[in-house]
Amino acid sequence: MMAVRSTLEAHALHIEALQLGEADIRENLSRDELKPVTRSLEQLGFELIDDRKSRLIEQVKNAIRKLVHQQEDTRTVNISDYIAAELHHDYNTLSTLFSQVEGVTIEKYFIRQKVERVKELLVYDEASISTIAFKTGYSSIAHLSRQFKDVTGMTPTAFKSQHMPRKPLDKV
């Protein structure tokens, strides 16, 4: 967020809100005025998203990442209610849009993010698989193992023993 802030300020833009994956600026810039900002952000590994549909998709992804990576025990969270409340949009509309653009359902994206969180916790090697299952919202080790194997092709124990590299969260 600091890199984005400094880049936008370097282009003399006024930031109204800045959060993970999203920056709102006061100015309404033309496509030509956006080009240098876009280049600067791309050099840092960021992408400028300026159309409404793409922003909604990115907001859905950010909400899911926030849920998976910042909240302990997601078992009591209804993903459709959570997304609708976070984005103040109808879930069915968001779900249809997300599936059309991303080629995967919100639920499958959520599962992929949970599996990445499990991988992260396995690599840290500070908790048992049972504890990891609880922390990541799985009802049992068997449920975690089944989803983990469906996504990765291996069990959590096999992953842990192989020290497989993780994907960046935006590439999941």
Coordinates of N, CA, C and O in Angstrom, one line a residue:
M1 N 0.8 -1.2 0.0 CA 0.0 0.0 0.0 C 0.9 1.2 0.0 O 0.5 2.2 -0.6
M2 N 2.0 1.2 0.7 CA 2.9 2.3 0.7 C 3.5 2.6 -0.7 O 3.6 3.8 -1.1
A3 N 3.8 1.6 -1.4 CA 4.3 1.8 -2.8 C 3.3 2.4 -3.7 O 3.6 3.3 -4.5
V4 N 2.0 2.0 -3.6 CA 0.9 2.6 -4.4 C 0.7 4.0 -4.0 O 0.6 4.9 -4.8
R5 N 0.7 4.3 -2.7 CA 0.5 5.6 -2.2 C 1.6 6.6 -2.7 O 1.3 7.6 -3.3
S6 N 2.9 6.1 -2.6 CA 4.0 7.0 -3.1 C 3.9 7.2 -4.6 O 4.2 8.3 -5.1
T7 N 3.5 6.2 -5.3 CA 3.4 6.3 -6.8 C 2.3 7.3 -7.2 O 2.6 8.2 -8.0
L8 N 1.2 7.2 -6.6 CA 0.1 8.1 -6.9 C 0.4 9.5 -6.5 O 0.1 10.5 -7.2
E9 N 1.1 9.7 -5.3 CA 1.5 11.0 -4.9 C 2.5 11.6 -5.8 O 2.6 12.8 -6.0
A10 N 3.4 10.7 -6.3 CA 4.5 11.2 -7.2 C 3.9 11.7 -8.5 O 4.4 12.6 -9.2
H11 N 2.7 11.3 -8.9 CA 1.9 11.7 -10.0 C 1.0 12.9 -9.7 O 0.1 13.2 -10.5
A12 N 1.1 13.4 -8.5 CA 0.3 14.5 -8.0 C -1.2 14.2 -7.9 O -2.0 15.1 -8.2
L13 N -1.5 13.0 -7.6 CA -2.9 12.6 -7.5 C -3.3 12.6 -6.0 O -2.5 12.3 -5.1
H14 N -4.6 13.0 -5.8 CA -5.1 13.1 -4.4 C -5.8 11.8 -4.0 O -6.9 11.5 -4.7
I15 N -5.4 11.1 -3.0 CA -5.9 9.8 -2.6 C -7.1 10.1 -1.7 O -6.9 10.7 -0.6
E16 N -8.2 9.6 -2.0 CA -9.4 9.7 -1.1 C -9.5 8.5 -0.2 O -9.9 8.6 0.9
A17 N -9.2 7.3 -0.7 CA -9.2 6.1 0.1 C -8.2 5.1 -0.5 O -8.0 5.0 -1.7
L18 N -7.5 4.4 0.4 CA -6.5 3.4 0.0 C -6.6 2.2 0.9 O -6.6 2.3 2.1
Q19 N -6.9 1.1 0.3 CA -6.9 -0.2 1.1 C -6.3 -1.3 0.2 O -6.0 -1.0 -1.0
L20 N -6.1 -2.4 0.7 CA -5.5 -3.5 0.0 C -6.2 -3.8 -1.3 O -7.4 -4.1 -1.3
G21 N -5.5 -3.6 -2.4 CA -6.0 -3.9 -3.7 C -6.9 -2.8 -4.3 O -7.4 -3.0 -5.4
E22 N -7.0 -1.6 -3.7 CA -7.9 -0.6 -4.2 C -7.5 0.8 -3.7 O -7.1 1.0 -2.6
A23 N -7.5 1.7 -4.7 CA -7.2 3.1 -4.4 C -8.2 4.0 -5.1 O -8.4 3.8 -6.3
D24 N -8.8 4.9 -4.4 CA -9.7 5.8 -5.0 C -9.0 7.2 -5.0 O -8.5 7.6 -4.0
I25 N -9.0 7.8 -6.2 CA -8.4 9.1 -6.3 C -9.5 10.2 -6.6 O -10.6 9.8 -7.2
R26 N -9.2 11.4 -6.3 CA -10.2 12.5 -6.5 C -10.3 12.8 -8.0 O -11.4 13.1 -8.4
E27 N -9.2 12.8 -8.7 CA -9.2 13.2 -10.1 C -9.9 12.2 -11.0 O -9.9 11.0 -10.8
N28 N -10.5 12.8 -12.1 CA -11.1 12.0 -13.2 C -10.1 12.2 -14.3 O -10.1 13.2 -15.0
L29 N -9.3 11.1 -14.6 CA -8.3 11.3 -15.6 C -8.7 10.6 -16.9 O -9.4 9.6 -16.9
S30 N -8.2 11.2 -18.0 CA -8.5 10.6 -19.3 C -7.5 9.4 -19.5 O -6.6 9.2 -18.7
R31 N -7.8 8.6 -20.5 CA -6.9 7.5 -20.8 C -5.4 7.9 -21.0 O -4.5 7.2 -20.5
D32 N -5.2 9.0 -21.7 CA -3.9 9.5 -21.9 C -3.2 9.9 -20.6 O -2.0 9.7 -20.4
E33 N -4.0 10.5 -19.7 CA -3.4 11.0 -18.4 C -3.1 9.8 -17.5 O -2.3 9.9 -16.6
L34 N -3.8 8.7 -17.7 CA -3.6 7.5 -16.9 C -2.4 6.7 -17.3 O -1.8 5.9 -16.5
K35 N -1.9 6.8 -18.6 CA -0.8 6.0 -19.1 C 0.4 6.1 -18.2 O 1.0 5.0 -17.9
P36 N 0.9 7.3 -17.8 CA 2.1 7.3 -17.0 C 1.9 6.6 -15.6 O 2.8 6.0 -15.1
V37 N 0.7 6.8 -15.1 CA 0.4 6.2 -13.8 C 0.4 4.7 -13.9 O 0.9 3.9 -13.1
T38 N -0.2 4.2 -15.0 CA -0.3 2.8 -15.3 C 1.1 2.2 -15.4 O 1.4 1.1 -14.8
R39 N 1.9 2.8 -16.2 CA 3.3 2.4 -16.3 C 4.1 2.3 -15.0 O 4.7 1.3 -14.7
S40 N 3.9 3.3 -14.2 CA 4.6 3.3 -12.9 C 4.1 2.2 -12.0 O 4.9 1.5 -11.3
L41 N 2.8 2.0 -12.0 CA 2.2 0.9 -11.2 C 2.7 -0.5 -11.7 O 3.0 -1.4 -10.9
E42 N 2.7 -0.6 -13.0 CA 3.1 -1.9 -13.6 C 4.6 -2.2 -13.3 O 4.9 -3.4 -13.1
Q43 N 5.4 -1.2 -13.2 CA 6.8 -1.4 -12.8 C 6.9 -2.0 -11.4 O 7.9 -2.7 -11.1
L44 N 6.0 -1.7 -10.6 CA 5.9 -2.2 -9.2 C 5.2 -3.6 -9.1 O 5.1 -4.1 -8.0
G45 N 4.7 -4.0 -10.2 CA 4.0 -5.3 -10.2 C 2.5 -5.2 -10.0 O 1.8 -6.2 -9.7
F46 N 1.9 -4.0 -10.1 CA 0.5 -3.7 -9.9 C -0.2 -3.5 -11.3 O 0.5 -3.1 -12.2
E47 N -1.5 -3.7 -11.3 CA -2.3 -3.5 -12.5 C -3.4 -2.5 -12.1 O -4.0 -2.5 -11.1
L48 N -3.6 -1.5 -13.0 CA -4.6 -0.5 -12.9 C -5.9 -1.1 -13.5 O -5.9 -1.5 -14.6
I49 N -6.9 -1.1 -12.7 CA -8.2 -1.6 -13.1 C -9.2 -0.4 -13.1 O -9.4 0.2 -12.0
D50 N -9.7 0.0 -14.2 CA -10.6 1.1 -14.2 C -12.0 0.9 -14.8 O -12.7 1.9 -14.8
D51 N -12.3 -0.3 -15.1 CA -13.7 -0.5 -15.5 C -14.5 -1.1 -14.3 O -14.0 -1.8 -13.5
R52 N -15.8 -0.9 -14.3 CA -16.7 -1.3 -13.2 C -16.7 -2.8 -12.9 O -16.5 -3.2 -11.8
K53 N -16.8 -3.6 -14.0 CA -16.8 -5.0 -13.8 C -15.5 -5.6 -13.2 O -15.5 -6.4 -12.3
S54 N -14.4 -5.1 -13.7 CA -13.1 -5.6 -13.2 C -12.9 -5.2 -11.8 O -12.4 -5.9 -11.0
R55 N -13.4 -4.0 -11.4 CA -13.3 -3.5 -10.1 C -14.1 -4.4 -9.1 O -13.7 -4.8 -8.0
L56 N -15.3 -4.8 -9.6 CA -16.2 -5.6 -8.7 C -15.5 -7.0 -8.5 O -15.5 -7.5 -7.4
I57 N -14.9 -7.6 -9.6 CA -14.3 -8.9 -9.5 C -13.1 -8.7 -8.5 O -12.9 -9.6 -7.6
E58 N -12.3 -7.7 -8.6 CA -11.2 -7.5 -7.7 C -11.7 -7.3 -6.3 O -11.0 -7.8 -5.3
Q59 N -12.8 -6.6 -6.1 CA -13.3 -6.4 -4.7 C -13.8 -7.8 -4.1 O -13.6 -8.0 -3.0
V60 N -14.4 -8.6 -5.0 CA -14.8 -10.0 -4.5 C -13.5 -10.7 -4.1 O -13.5 -11.3 -3.0
K61 N -12.5 -10.7 -4.9 CA -11.2 -11.4 -4.5 C -10.6 -10.9 -3.3 O -10.2 -11.7 -2.4
N62 N -10.6 -9.6 -3.1 CA -10.0 -9.0 -1.9 C -10.8 -9.3 -0.7 O -10.3 -9.6 0.4
A63 N -12.2 -9.4 -0.8 CA -13.0 -9.7 0.3 C -12.7 -11.2 0.8 O -12.7 -11.5 2.0
I64 N -12.6 -12.1 -0.2 CA -12.3 -13.5 0.1 C -10.9 -13.6 0.7 O -10.8 -14.3 1.7
R65 N -9.9 -12.9 0.2 CA -8.6 -13.0 0.7 C -8.6 -12.5 2.2 O -8.0 -13.1 3.1
K66 N -9.3 -11.4 2.4 CA -9.4 -10.8 3.7 C -10.0 -11.8 4.7 O -9.6 -12.1 5.8
L67 N -11.1 -12.5 4.3 CA -11.8 -13.5 5.1 C -10.9 -14.6 5.4 O -10.7 -15.0 6.6
V68 N -10.2 -15.2 4.4 CA -9.4 -16.4 4.6 C -8.2 -16.1 5.4 O -7.8 -16.9 6.2
H69 N -7.5 -15.0 5.1 CA -6.2 -14.8 5.7 C -6.2 -13.9 6.9 O -5.2 -13.8 7.6
Q70 N -7.3 -13.3 7.3 CA -7.3 -12.5 8.5 C -8.3 -12.9 9.6 O -8.2 -12.5 10.7
Q71 N -9.2 -13.8 9.2 CA -10.2 -14.2 10.2 C -10.0 -15.7 10.6 O -9.8 -16.5 9.8
E72 N -9.9 -15.9 11.9 CA -9.8 -17.2 12.4 C -11.2 -18.0 12.3 O -12.2 -17.3 12.5
D73 N -11.2 -19.2 12.0 CA -12.3 -20.1 12.0 C -13.5 -19.5 11.2 O -14.4 -18.8 11.7
T74 N -13.5 -19.8 9.9 CA -14.5 -19.3 9.0 C -15.7 -20.2 8.9 O -16.6 -20.0 8.0
R75 N -15.9 -21.2 9.7 CA -17.0 -22.2 9.6 C -18.3 -21.6 9.8 O -19.3 -22.1 9.2
T76 N -18.5 -20.5 10.5 CA -19.8 -19.9 10.8 C -20.1 -18.8 9.7 O -21.2 -18.3 9.8
V77 N -19.2 -18.6 8.8 CA -19.4 -17.5 7.8 C -20.1 -18.1 6.6 O -19.6 -19.1 6.0
N78 N -21.2 -17.5 6.2 CA -21.9 -17.9 5.0 C -21.2 -17.0 3.9 O -21.4 -15.8 3.9
I79 N -20.5 -17.6 2.9 CA -19.7 -16.8 2.0 C -20.6 -15.9 1.1 O -20.2 -14.8 0.9
S80 N -21.8 -16.3 0.7 CA -22.7 -15.5 -0.1 C -23.1 -14.3 0.7 O -23.1 -13.1 0.2
D81 N -23.5 -14.5 2.0 CA -23.9 -13.3 2.8 C -22.8 -12.4 3.1 O -22.9 -11.2 3.0
Y82 N -21.6 -13.0 3.3 CA -20.4 -12.2 3.6 C -20.0 -11.3 2.4 O -19.8 -10.1 2.5
I83 N -20.0 -11.9 1.2 CA -19.6 -11.1 0.0 C -20.7 -10.0 -0.3 O -20.3 -8.9 -0.6
A84 N -22.0 -10.4 -0.2 CA -23.0 -9.4 -0.5 C -22.9 -8.2 0.5 O -23.1 -7.1 0.1
A85 N -22.7 -8.5 1.8 CA -22.5 -7.4 2.8 C -21.3 -6.6 2.6 O -21.3 -5.4 2.7
E86 N -20.2 -7.2 2.3 CA -18.9 -6.5 2.1 C -19.0 -5.6 0.9 O -18.5 -4.5 0.9
L87 N -19.6 -6.0 -0.2 CA -19.6 -5.2 -1.4 C -20.9 -4.5 -1.7 O -21.0 -3.7 -2.6
H88 N -21.9 -4.7 -0.8 CA -23.2 -4.0 -1.0 C -23.8 -4.2 -2.4 O -24.3 -3.3 -3.0
H89 N -23.8 -5.5 -2.8 CA -24.3 -5.9 -4.1 C -25.1 -7.2 -3.9 O -24.8 -8.0 -3.0
D90 N -26.0 -7.5 -4.8 CA -26.6 -8.8 -4.8 C -25.7 -9.9 -5.1 O -24.9 -9.8 -6.1
Y91 N -25.6 -11.0 -4.3 CA -24.7 -12.0 -4.5 C -24.8 -12.8 -5.8 O -23.9 -13.1 -6.4
N92 N -26.1 -13.0 -6.2 CA -26.3 -13.7 -7.5 C -25.7 -13.0 -8.6 O -25.1 -13.6 -9.5
T93 N -25.8 -11.7 -8.7 CA -25.2 -10.9 -9.7 C -23.7 -11.0 -9.7 O -23.1 -11.2 -10.7
L94 N -23.1 -10.8 -8.5 CA -21.7 -10.9 -8.3 C -21.2 -12.3 -8.7 O -20.1 -12.4 -9.4
S95 N -21.9 -13.3 -8.3 CA -21.5 -14.7 -8.6 C -21.5 -15.0 -10.1 O -20.5 -15.6 -10.6
T96 N -22.5 -14.5 -10.8 CA -22.6 -14.7 -12.2 C -21.5 -14.0 -12.9 O -20.8 -14.6 -13.8
L97 N -21.2 -12.7 -12.6 CA -20.2 -11.9 -13.1 C -18.8 -12.6 -12.9 O -18.0 -12.7 -13.8
F98 N -18.6 -13.0 -11.7 CA -17.3 -13.6 -11.3 C -17.0 -14.9 -12.1 O -16.0 -15.0 -12.7
S99 N -18.0 -15.7 -12.2 CA -17.9 -17.0 -13.0 C -17.6 -16.7 -14.5 O -16.8 -17.4 -15.1
Q100 N -18.3 -15.7 -15.0 CA -18.1 -15.4 -16.4 C -16.7 -14.9 -16.7 O -16.1 -15.2 -17.7
V101 N -16.2 -14.0 -15.8 CA -14.9 -13.3 -16.1 C -13.8 -14.3 -15.7 O -12.8 -14.4 -16.4
E102 N -13.9 -14.9 -14.5 CA -12.8 -15.7 -14.0 C -12.8 -17.2 -14.4 O -11.8 -17.9 -14.3
G103 N -13.9 -17.6 -14.9 CA -14.0 -19.0 -15.3 C -14.1 -20.0 -14.1 O -13.8 -21.2 -14.3
V104 N -14.3 -19.5 -13.0 CA -14.4 -20.4 -11.8 C -15.5 -19.7 -10.8 O -15.6 -18.5 -10.9
T105 N -16.2 -20.5 -10.1 CA -17.2 -19.9 -9.1 C -16.5 -19.3 -8.0 O -15.3 -19.5 -7.6
I106 N -17.2 -18.4 -7.3 CA -16.7 -17.8 -6.1 C -16.4 -18.8 -5.0 O -15.4 -18.7 -4.3
E107 N -17.2 -19.8 -4.9 CA -17.0 -20.9 -3.9 C -15.7 -21.6 -4.2 O -14.9 -21.9 -3.3
K108 N -15.4 -21.9 -5.5 CA -14.1 -22.6 -5.8 C -12.9 -21.7 -5.6 O -11.9 -22.2 -5.1
Y109 N -13.1 -20.4 -5.9 CA -12.0 -19.5 -5.6 C -11.8 -19.4 -4.1 O -10.6 -19.4 -3.6
F110 N -12.8 -19.4 -3.3 CA -12.7 -19.4 -1.8 C -12.0 -20.7 -1.4 O -11.1 -20.6 -0.5
I111 N -12.3 -21.8 -1.9 CA -11.6 -23.0 -1.5 C -10.1 -23.0 -1.9 O -9.3 -23.3 -1.1
R112 N -9.8 -22.4 -3.1 CA -8.4 -22.3 -3.5 C -7.7 -21.4 -2.5 O -6.5 -21.7 -2.2
Q113 N -8.3 -20.3 -2.1 CA -7.7 -19.4 -1.2 C -7.4 -20.1 0.2 O -6.4 -19.9 0.8
K114 N -8.4 -20.9 0.6 CA -8.3 -21.6 1.9 C -7.1 -22.6 1.8 O -6.3 -22.7 2.7
V115 N -7.0 -23.3 0.7 CA -5.9 -24.2 0.5 C -4.6 -23.5 0.5 O -3.6 -24.0 1.1
E116 N -4.5 -22.3 -0.1 CA -3.2 -21.6 0.0 C -2.9 -21.2 1.4 O -1.7 -21.2 1.8
R117 N -3.9 -20.9 2.2 CA -3.7 -20.5 3.6 C -3.2 -21.8 4.3 O -2.3 -21.7 5.2
V118 N -3.8 -22.9 4.0 CA -3.3 -24.2 4.6 C -1.9 -24.4 4.3 O -1.0 -24.8 5.1
K119 N -1.5 -24.2 3.0 CA -0.1 -24.4 2.6 C 0.8 -23.5 3.4 O 1.9 -23.9 3.8
E120 N 0.4 -22.3 3.5 CA 1.2 -21.3 4.3 C 1.4 -21.8 5.7 O 2.6 -21.8 6.2
L121 N 0.4 -22.3 6.4 CA 0.5 -22.7 7.7 C 1.3 -24.0 7.8 O 2.1 -24.2 8.8
L122 N 1.2 -24.9 6.8 CA 2.0 -26.1 6.8 C 3.5 -25.8 6.6 O 4.4 -26.4 7.3
V123 N 3.8 -24.8 5.8 CA 5.2 -24.4 5.6 C 5.8 -23.8 6.9 O 7.0 -24.1 7.2
Y124 N 5.0 -23.0 7.6 CA 5.5 -22.5 8.9 C 5.8 -23.6 9.9 O 6.6 -23.4 10.7
D125 N 5.1 -24.7 9.8 CA 5.4 -25.9 10.6 C 5.3 -25.6 12.1 O 6.0 -26.1 12.9
E126 N 4.3 -24.7 12.4 CA 4.1 -24.3 13.8 C 2.8 -24.9 14.4 O 2.6 -24.7 15.6
A127 N 2.0 -25.6 13.6 CA 0.8 -26.1 14.1 C 0.5 -27.5 13.5 O 1.0 -27.8 12.4
S128 N -0.2 -28.3 14.2 CA -0.6 -29.6 13.7 C -1.7 -29.5 12.6 O -2.3 -28.4 12.5
I129 N -1.9 -30.5 11.9 CA -2.9 -30.4 10.8 C -4.3 -30.3 11.4 O -5.1 -29.6 10.9
S130 N -4.5 -30.8 12.6 CA -5.8 -30.7 13.3 C -6.0 -29.2 13.6 O -7.1 -28.7 13.4
T131 N -5.0 -28.5 14.2 CA -5.1 -27.1 14.5 C -5.3 -26.3 13.3 O -6.1 -25.3 13.2
I132 N -4.6 -26.6 12.2 CA -4.7 -25.9 10.9 C -6.1 -26.0 10.4 O -6.7 -25.1 9.9
A133 N -6.7 -27.2 10.5 CA -8.0 -27.5 10.0 C -9.0 -26.6 10.7 O -9.9 -25.9 10.1
F134 N -8.9 -26.5 12.0 CA -9.7 -25.7 12.8 C -9.6 -24.2 12.5 O -10.5 -23.5 12.3
K135 N -8.3 -23.7 12.4 CA -8.0 -22.3 12.1 C -8.5 -21.9 10.8 O -8.9 -20.7 10.6
T136 N -8.6 -22.8 9.8 CA -9.0 -22.4 8.5 C -10.4 -22.7 8.2 O -10.9 -22.6 7.0
G137 N -11.2 -23.2 9.2 CA -12.6 -23.3 9.0 C -13.1 -24.7 8.5 O -14.2 -24.8 8.1
Y138 N -12.2 -25.7 8.6 CA -12.7 -27.0 8.2 C -13.3 -27.7 9.3 O -12.9 -27.6 10.5
S139 N -14.3 -28.5 9.0 CA -15.0 -29.2 10.1 C -14.2 -30.4 10.6 O -14.5 -30.9 11.7
S140 N -13.3 -30.9 9.8 CA -12.5 -32.1 10.2 C -11.2 -32.1 9.4 O -11.1 -31.5 8.3
I141 N -10.3 -32.9 9.8 CA -9.0 -33.1 9.1 C -9.3 -33.8 7.8 O -8.7 -33.5 6.7
A142 N -10.3 -34.7 7.8 CA -10.7 -35.4 6.5 C -11.2 -34.4 5.5 O -10.9 -34.5 4.3
H143 N -12.0 -33.5 5.9 CA -12.6 -32.5 5.0 C -11.4 -31.6 4.4 O -11.4 -31.4 3.2
L144 N -10.5 -31.2 5.3 CA -9.4 -30.4 4.8 C -8.6 -31.2 3.8 O -8.2 -30.8 2.7
S145 N -8.3 -32.5 4.2 CA -7.4 -33.3 3.3 C -8.1 -33.6 2.0 O -7.4 -33.5 0.9
R146 N -9.4 -33.8 1.9 CA -10.1 -34.0 0.7 C -10.0 -32.8 -0.2 O -9.7 -32.9 -1.4
Q147 N -10.3 -31.6 0.3 CA -10.3 -30.4 -0.5 C -8.8 -30.1 -0.9 O -8.6 -29.7 -2.0
F148 N -7.9 -30.3 0.0 CA -6.5 -30.0 -0.3 C -6.0 -30.9 -1.5 O -5.4 -30.4 -2.4
K149 N -6.4 -32.2 -1.4 CA -6.0 -33.1 -2.5 C -6.7 -32.8 -3.8 O -6.1 -32.9 -4.9
D150 N -8.0 -32.4 -3.7 CA -8.7 -32.0 -4.9 C -8.0 -30.8 -5.6 O -7.9 -30.8 -6.9
V151 N -7.5 -29.9 -4.9 CA -6.9 -28.7 -5.4 C -5.4 -28.9 -5.8 O -5.0 -28.5 -6.9
T152 N -4.6 -29.6 -5.0 CA -3.2 -29.8 -5.2 C -2.8 -31.1 -5.8 O -1.7 -31.2 -6.3
G153 N -3.6 -32.1 -5.7 CA -3.3 -33.4 -6.1 C -2.5 -34.2 -5.1 O -2.0 -35.3 -5.4
M154 N -2.3 -33.7 -3.9 CA -1.6 -34.4 -2.9 C -2.2 -34.1 -1.5 O -3.0 -33.2 -1.4
T155 N -1.8 -34.9 -0.5 CA -2.4 -34.7 0.8 C -1.6 -33.6 1.5 O -0.4 -33.3 1.1
P156 N -2.1 -33.0 2.6 CA -1.4 -32.0 3.3 C 0.0 -32.6 3.9 O 1.0 -31.9 3.8
T157 N 0.0 -33.8 4.3 CA 1.2 -34.4 4.8 C 2.2 -34.6 3.7 O 3.4 -34.3 4.0
A158 N 1.8 -35.0 2.5 CA 2.8 -35.1 1.4 C 3.3 -33.7 1.0 O 4.5 -33.6 0.8
F159 N 2.4 -32.7 1.0 CA 2.9 -31.4 0.7 C 3.9 -30.9 1.7 O 4.9 -30.3 1.4
K160 N 3.6 -31.1 3.0 CA 4.5 -30.7 4.1 C 5.9 -31.3 3.9 O 6.9 -30.7 4.1
S161 N 5.9 -32.6 3.6 CA 7.2 -33.3 3.5 C 8.0 -32.9 2.2 O 9.2 -33.0 2.2
Q162 N 7.3 -32.4 1.2 CA 8.0 -31.9 0.0 C 8.4 -30.5 -0.1 O 9.1 -30.1 -0.9
H163 N 7.9 -29.7 0.8 CA 8.1 -28.2 0.9 C 7.9 -27.6 -0.5 O 8.8 -27.0 -1.0
M164 N 6.7 -27.8 -1.0 CA 6.3 -27.3 -2.3 C 6.2 -25.7 -2.2 O 5.7 -25.2 -1.2
P165 N 6.6 -25.0 -3.3 CA 6.5 -23.6 -3.3 C 5.0 -23.2 -3.4 O 4.2 -23.9 -4.0
R166 N 4.6 -22.1 -2.8 CA 3.3 -21.6 -2.9 C 3.1 -20.6 -4.1 O 4.1 -20.0 -4.5
K167 N 1.9 -20.5 -4.6 CA 1.6 -19.5 -5.6 C 1.3 -18.2 -4.9 O 0.8 -18.1 -3.8
P168 N 1.7 -17.1 -5.6 CA 1.2 -15.8 -5.1 C -0.3 -15.7 -5.1 O -0.9 -16.3 -5.9
L169 N -0.8 -15.0 -4.1 CA -2.3 -15.1 -3.9 C -3.1 -14.5 -5.0 O -4.2 -15.0 -5.3
D170 N -2.5 -13.6 -5.8 CA -3.3 -13.1 -6.9 C -3.2 -14.0 -8.1 O -3.9 -13.7 -9.1
K171 N -2.4 -15.1 -8.0 CA -2.4 -16.0 -9.2 C -3.1 -17.3 -8.9 O -3.1 -18.2 -9.7
V172 N -3.8 -17.4 -7.7 CA -4.6 -18.6 -7.3 C -5.8 -18.7 -8.2 O -6.5 -17.7 -8.5

